[in-house]
Amino acid sequence: DGGAITVAGTAGVHPPDSNHYNHSNGPNPINIPSIAAIKPEDIHVLVVDDELMSRTVASTLLKRFKYTVTTAEDGAEAMELLKSAAPGTYHLVLTDVRMPQMDGIELLQYIRSEETLRAVPVVMMSSLDQGDVVCACEEGGAEEYLVKPVTQKEVANIWQHVLRKRGEATTVPQFRGEAPRAEQTNQAKNQHRKDREQDPQEQQRQQ
């Protein structure tokens, strides 16, 4: 997506894409325990990003919090992984927005259209903090929109979306320090909505 991402303390990390599974012999489903006992290590995340560095950084951060991680290089590969896996294999999808072949929004639309996948939480990430992009992701059914570089605090919270989807949590806890980033995204989204409301062509289309 063009966003430069760096992360400290990655010495000893396995080579990039060490968890890049071949979908023909993909991972087995992970059985999630009862909601009361659920932890990040019970969550299998599919990370989708066409940029190797971004993919590696996101995977590294997730693994620090004990998530199980599988990666895909674009939406088309992610779709094949989801199609070939048994229901319940992936508990959350973290995907970039801008990718070749099949972008993140198209992947989101596919997930929401499939009966066996539509309950899987989808979190979007991008270096673009543009209102129209944020709105498109929100309207498509994404749980959250993260602006790159993704932080450790955001990753630490990401498993809460699985709880929310299962109807056991009404709010996603937010670590201190994350509010400014979320506020910036909301401001961009709100500004885009105001621009659309003031656009004569948009008003004509709605009439």
mmCIF file of C-alpha atoms in Angstrom:
data_model
loop_
_atom_site.group_PDB
_atom_site.id
_atom_site.type_symbol
_atom_site.label_atom_id
_atom_site.label_comp_id
_atom_site.label_asym_id
_atom_site.label_seq_id
_atom_site.Cartn_x
_atom_site.Cartn_y
_atom_site.Cartn_z
ATOM 1 C CA ASP A 1 0.000 0.000 0.000
ATOM 2 C CA GLY A 2 3.087 2.220 -0.101
ATOM 3 C CA GLY A 3 3.253 2.844 3.641
ATOM 4 C CA ALA A 4 6.713 2.508 5.157
ATOM 5 C CA ILE A 5 6.562 0.428 8.303
ATOM 6 C CA THR A 6 9.300 -0.324 10.790
ATOM 7 C CA VAL A 7 9.313 -2.367 13.946
ATOM 8 C CA ALA A 8 11.932 -2.694 16.639
ATOM 9 C CA GLY A 9 13.125 -5.876 18.245
ATOM 10 C CA THR A 10 12.536 -8.322 15.370
ATOM 11 C CA ALA A 11 15.847 -10.124 15.814
ATOM 12 C CA GLY A 12 15.385 -13.866 15.751
ATOM 13 C CA VAL A 13 12.084 -13.620 13.902
ATOM 14 C CA HIS A 14 11.505 -16.370 11.362
ATOM 15 C CA PRO A 15 12.069 -15.468 7.687
ATOM 16 C CA PRO A 16 9.335 -13.409 6.041
ATOM 17 C CA ASP A 17 6.286 -15.461 5.133
ATOM 18 C CA SER A 18 7.397 -18.446 7.207
ATOM 19 C CA ASN A 19 3.672 -18.898 7.880
ATOM 20 C CA HIS A 20 2.699 -18.373 4.260
ATOM 21 C CA TYR A 21 0.738 -21.602 3.813
ATOM 22 C CA ASN A 22 0.053 -23.328 0.537
ATOM 23 C CA HIS A 23 -3.746 -23.359 0.442
ATOM 24 C CA SER A 24 -3.744 -26.888 -1.017
ATOM 25 C CA ASN A 25 -2.560 -28.248 2.325
ATOM 26 C CA GLY A 26 -3.560 -25.430 4.646
ATOM 27 C CA PRO A 27 -3.722 -25.315 8.434
ATOM 28 C CA ASN A 28 -6.202 -27.219 10.514
ATOM 29 C CA PRO A 29 -9.022 -25.355 12.272
ATOM 30 C CA ILE A 30 -8.280 -24.159 15.788
ATOM 31 C CA ASN A 31 -10.965 -24.999 18.292
ATOM 32 C CA ILE A 32 -11.941 -21.849 20.207
ATOM 33 C CA PRO A 33 -12.693 -22.508 23.882
ATOM 34 C CA SER A 34 -15.609 -21.006 25.754
ATOM 35 C CA ILE A 35 -15.987 -17.232 25.448
ATOM 36 C CA ALA A 36 -15.033 -16.716 29.086
ATOM 37 C CA ALA A 37 -11.666 -18.392 28.497
ATOM 38 C CA ILE A 38 -10.834 -16.980 25.063
ATOM 39 C CA LYS A 39 -7.350 -15.481 24.646
ATOM 40 C CA PRO A 40 -5.294 -14.131 21.725
ATOM 41 C CA GLU A 41 -3.518 -17.484 21.353
ATOM 42 C CA ASP A 42 -6.887 -19.049 20.525
ATOM 43 C CA ILE A 43 -7.328 -16.743 17.523
ATOM 44 C CA HIS A 44 -6.141 -17.579 13.985
ATOM 45 C CA VAL A 45 -5.581 -14.400 11.945
ATOM 46 C CA LEU A 46 -5.270 -14.260 8.162
ATOM 47 C CA VAL A 47 -2.996 -11.319 7.254
ATOM 48 C CA VAL A 48 -3.359 -10.047 3.689
ATOM 49 C CA ASP A 49 -0.936 -7.517 2.218
ATOM 50 C CA ASP A 50 0.916 -7.314 -1.093
ATOM 51 C CA GLU A 51 3.946 -5.605 0.465
ATOM 52 C CA LEU A 52 6.412 -8.010 2.054
ATOM 53 C CA MET A 53 7.563 -5.566 4.734
ATOM 54 C CA SER A 54 4.046 -4.655 5.805
ATOM 55 C CA ARG A 55 3.036 -8.301 5.851
ATOM 56 C CA THR A 56 6.059 -9.264 7.917
ATOM 57 C CA VAL A 57 5.602 -6.443 10.432
ATOM 58 C CA ALA A 58 1.921 -7.191 10.989
ATOM 59 C CA SER A 59 2.653 -10.907 11.373
ATOM 60 C CA THR A 60 5.511 -10.251 13.802
ATOM 61 C CA LEU A 61 3.370 -8.029 16.008
ATOM 62 C CA LEU A 62 0.548 -10.557 16.038
ATOM 63 C CA LYS A 63 2.898 -13.384 16.973
ATOM 64 C CA ARG A 64 4.222 -11.351 19.906
ATOM 65 C CA PHE A 65 0.740 -11.577 21.382
ATOM 66 C CA LYS A 66 0.544 -15.331 20.636
ATOM 67 C CA TYR A 67 -1.905 -15.186 17.740
ATOM 68 C CA THR A 68 -1.696 -17.930 15.126
ATOM 69 C CA VAL A 69 -0.923 -16.259 11.795
ATOM 70 C CA THR A 70 -1.275 -17.211 8.135
ATOM 71 C CA THR A 71 -0.382 -14.746 5.376
ATOM 72 C CA ALA A 72 -1.528 -14.067 1.815
ATOM 73 C CA GLU A 73 0.023 -11.752 -0.765
ATOM 74 C CA ASP A 74 -3.243 -10.330 -2.102
ATOM 75 C CA GLY A 75 -6.997 -10.658 -1.952
ATOM 76 C CA ALA A 76 -7.125 -13.370 -4.615
ATOM 77 C CA GLU A 77 -4.796 -15.644 -2.658
ATOM 78 C CA ALA A 78 -6.665 -14.887 0.572
ATOM 79 C CA MET A 79 -9.947 -15.826 -1.110
ATOM 80 C CA GLU A 80 -8.491 -19.176 -2.187
ATOM 81 C CA LEU A 81 -7.246 -19.827 1.343
ATOM 82 C CA LEU A 82 -10.671 -19.051 2.773
ATOM 83 C CA LYS A 83 -12.427 -21.182 0.150
ATOM 84 C CA SER A 84 -10.230 -24.231 0.708
ATOM 85 C CA ALA A 85 -10.157 -24.085 4.521
ATOM 86 C CA ALA A 86 -12.664 -25.815 6.748
ATOM 87 C CA PRO A 87 -15.277 -23.520 8.352
ATOM 88 C CA GLY A 88 -13.901 -21.962 11.510
ATOM 89 C CA THR A 89 -10.252 -22.159 10.429
ATOM 90 C CA TYR A 90 -9.793 -18.387 10.384
ATOM 91 C CA HIS A 91 -11.239 -16.278 13.172
ATOM 92 C CA LEU A 92 -10.239 -12.829 11.893
ATOM 93 C CA VAL A 93 -8.946 -11.268 8.658
ATOM 94 C CA LEU A 94 -6.526 -8.316 8.748
ATOM 95 C CA THR A 95 -6.224 -6.975 5.225
ATOM 96 C CA ASP A 96 -4.603 -4.118 3.370
ATOM 97 C CA VAL A 97 -6.907 -1.955 1.262
ATOM 98 C CA ARG A 98 -4.856 -1.299 -1.882
ATOM 99 C CA MET A 99 -3.639 -4.509 -3.552
ATOM 100 C CA PRO A 100 -3.328 -5.854 -7.127
ATOM 101 C CA GLN A 101 -5.672 -8.463 -8.612
ATOM 102 C CA MET A 102 -8.176 -8.277 -5.756
ATOM 103 C CA ASP A 103 -8.078 -5.416 -3.277
ATOM 104 C CA GLY A 104 -9.127 -5.398 0.355
ATOM 105 C CA ILE A 105 -12.605 -3.987 -0.256
ATOM 106 C CA GLU A 106 -13.339 -6.681 -2.840
ATOM 107 C CA LEU A 107 -12.106 -9.306 -0.380
ATOM 108 C CA LEU A 108 -14.349 -7.799 2.290
ATOM 109 C CA GLN A 109 -17.335 -8.003 -0.085
ATOM 110 C CA TYR A 110 -16.562 -11.651 -0.818
ATOM 111 C CA ILE A 111 -16.354 -12.539 2.882
ATOM 112 C CA ARG A 112 -19.631 -10.790 3.666
ATOM 113 C CA SER A 113 -21.358 -12.579 0.759
ATOM 114 C CA GLU A 114 -20.413 -16.099 1.864
ATOM 115 C CA GLU A 115 -22.673 -17.853 4.353
ATOM 116 C CA THR A 116 -19.803 -19.667 6.077
ATOM 117 C CA LEU A 117 -17.577 -16.572 6.256
ATOM 118 C CA ARG A 118 -19.804 -13.550 6.859
ATOM 119 C CA ALA A 119 -19.407 -13.808 10.651
ATOM 120 C CA VAL A 120 -15.606 -13.564 10.391
ATOM 121 C CA PRO A 121 -14.439 -10.122 11.600
ATOM 122 C CA VAL A 122 -12.527 -8.122 8.987
ATOM 123 C CA VAL A 123 -10.141 -5.323 9.969
ATOM 124 C CA MET A 124 -8.814 -3.063 7.210
ATOM 125 C CA MET A 125 -5.413 -1.367 7.235
ATOM 126 C CA SER A 126 -3.928 1.236 4.932
ATOM 127 C CA SER A 127 -1.414 4.051 4.780
ATOM 128 C CA LEU A 128 -4.261 6.149 3.343
ATOM 129 C CA ASP A 129 -6.361 8.018 5.895
ATOM 130 C CA GLN A 130 -8.896 9.270 3.363
ATOM 131 C CA GLY A 131 -12.538 9.708 4.238
ATOM 132 C CA ASP A 132 -13.886 8.012 1.106
ATOM 133 C CA VAL A 133 -11.735 4.923 1.698
ATOM 134 C CA VAL A 134 -12.709 4.729 5.377
ATOM 135 C CA CYS A 135 -16.401 5.089 4.486
ATOM 136 C CA ALA A 136 -16.191 2.402 1.789
ATOM 137 C CA CYS A 137 -14.684 -0.043 4.301
ATOM 138 C CA GLU A 138 -17.242 0.846 6.964
ATOM 139 C CA GLU A 139 -20.175 0.555 4.573
ATOM 140 C CA GLY A 140 -18.811 -2.785 3.359
ATOM 141 C CA GLY A 141 -19.002 -4.192 6.873
ATOM 142 C CA ALA A 142 -15.445 -3.871 8.186
ATOM 143 C CA GLU A 143 -15.069 -3.946 11.961
ATOM 144 C CA GLU A 144 -12.245 -1.408 12.089
ATOM 145 C CA TYR A 145 -9.963 0.711 9.923
ATOM 146 C CA LEU A 146 -6.326 0.974 11.017
ATOM 147 C CA VAL A 147 -3.878 3.515 9.630
ATOM 148 C CA LYS A 148 -0.410 2.115 8.990
ATOM 149 C CA PRO A 149 1.907 1.636 10.685
ATOM 150 C CA VAL A 150 -0.185 -0.714 12.815
ATOM 151 C CA THR A 151 0.798 -0.438 16.473
ATOM 152 C CA GLN A 152 1.310 -3.056 19.160
ATOM 153 C CA LYS A 153 -1.612 -1.640 21.130
ATOM 154 C CA GLU A 154 -3.950 -1.999 18.171
ATOM 155 C CA VAL A 155 -2.801 -5.565 17.608
ATOM 156 C CA ALA A 156 -3.217 -6.375 21.298
ATOM 157 C CA ASN A 157 -6.885 -5.348 21.059
ATOM 158 C CA ILE A 158 -7.729 -6.918 17.736
ATOM 159 C CA TRP A 159 -8.943 -10.246 19.150
ATOM 160 C CA GLN A 160 -11.810 -8.432 20.869
ATOM 161 C CA HIS A 161 -13.568 -8.265 17.496
ATOM 162 C CA VAL A 162 -14.078 -12.032 17.679
ATOM 163 C CA LEU A 163 -15.889 -11.558 20.989
ATOM 164 C CA ARG A 164 -17.999 -8.765 19.531
ATOM 165 C CA LYS A 165 -19.011 -10.891 16.550
ATOM 166 C CA ARG A 166 -20.082 -13.659 18.909
ATOM 167 C CA GLY A 167 -22.349 -11.228 20.739
ATOM 168 C CA GLU A 168 -20.484 -11.474 24.021
ATOM 169 C CA ALA A 169 -18.932 -7.989 24.067
ATOM 170 C CA THR A 170 -20.583 -4.662 23.340
ATOM 171 C CA THR A 171 -17.445 -2.540 23.273
ATOM 172 C CA VAL A 172 -13.850 -3.014 22.226
ATOM 173 C CA PRO A 173 -11.446 -1.899 24.974
ATOM 174 C CA GLN A 174 -9.046 0.786 23.827
ATOM 175 C CA PHE A 175 -5.554 1.220 25.184
ATOM 176 C CA ARG A 176 -4.372 4.655 26.217
ATOM 177 C CA GLY A 177 -2.659 6.432 23.392
ATOM 178 C CA GLU A 178 -4.852 4.995 20.632
ATOM 179 C CA ALA A 179 -7.589 7.633 20.825
ATOM 180 C CA PRO A 180 -5.755 10.262 18.725
ATOM 181 C CA ARG A 181 -5.306 7.817 15.835
ATOM 182 C CA ALA A 182 -8.930 6.735 15.983
ATOM 183 C CA GLU A 183 -10.014 10.356 16.193
ATOM 184 C CA GLN A 184 -8.030 11.227 13.069
ATOM 185 C CA THR A 185 -9.737 8.428 11.151
ATOM 186 C CA ASN A 186 -13.169 9.545 12.363
ATOM 187 C CA GLN A 187 -12.408 13.132 11.370
ATOM 188 C CA ALA A 188 -11.447 12.042 7.852
ATOM 189 C CA LYS A 189 -14.606 9.947 7.582
ATOM 190 C CA ASN A 190 -16.844 12.757 8.851
ATOM 191 C CA GLN A 191 -15.248 15.280 6.512
ATOM 192 C CA HIS A 192 -15.877 12.965 3.567
ATOM 193 C CA ARG A 193 -19.537 12.694 4.534
ATOM 194 C CA LYS A 194 -19.841 16.481 4.760
ATOM 195 C CA ASP A 195 -18.225 16.847 1.341
ATOM 196 C CA ARG A 196 -20.702 14.356 -0.122
ATOM 197 C CA GLU A 197 -23.632 16.197 1.420
ATOM 198 C CA GLN A 198 -22.435 19.481 -0.087
ATOM 199 C CA ASP A 199 -21.691 17.990 -3.513
ATOM 200 C CA PRO A 200 -24.471 19.086 -5.951
ATOM 201 C CA GLN A 201 -24.037 15.934 -8.055
ATOM 202 C CA GLU A 202 -24.356 13.756 -4.985
ATOM 203 C CA GLN A 203 -27.504 15.605 -3.922
ATOM 204 C CA GLN A 204 -28.967 15.159 -7.421
ATOM 205 C CA ARG A 205 -28.283 11.401 -7.318
ATOM 206 C CA GLN A 206 -30.107 11.099 -4.005
ATOM 207 C CA GLN A 207 -33.217 12.933 -5.259
#
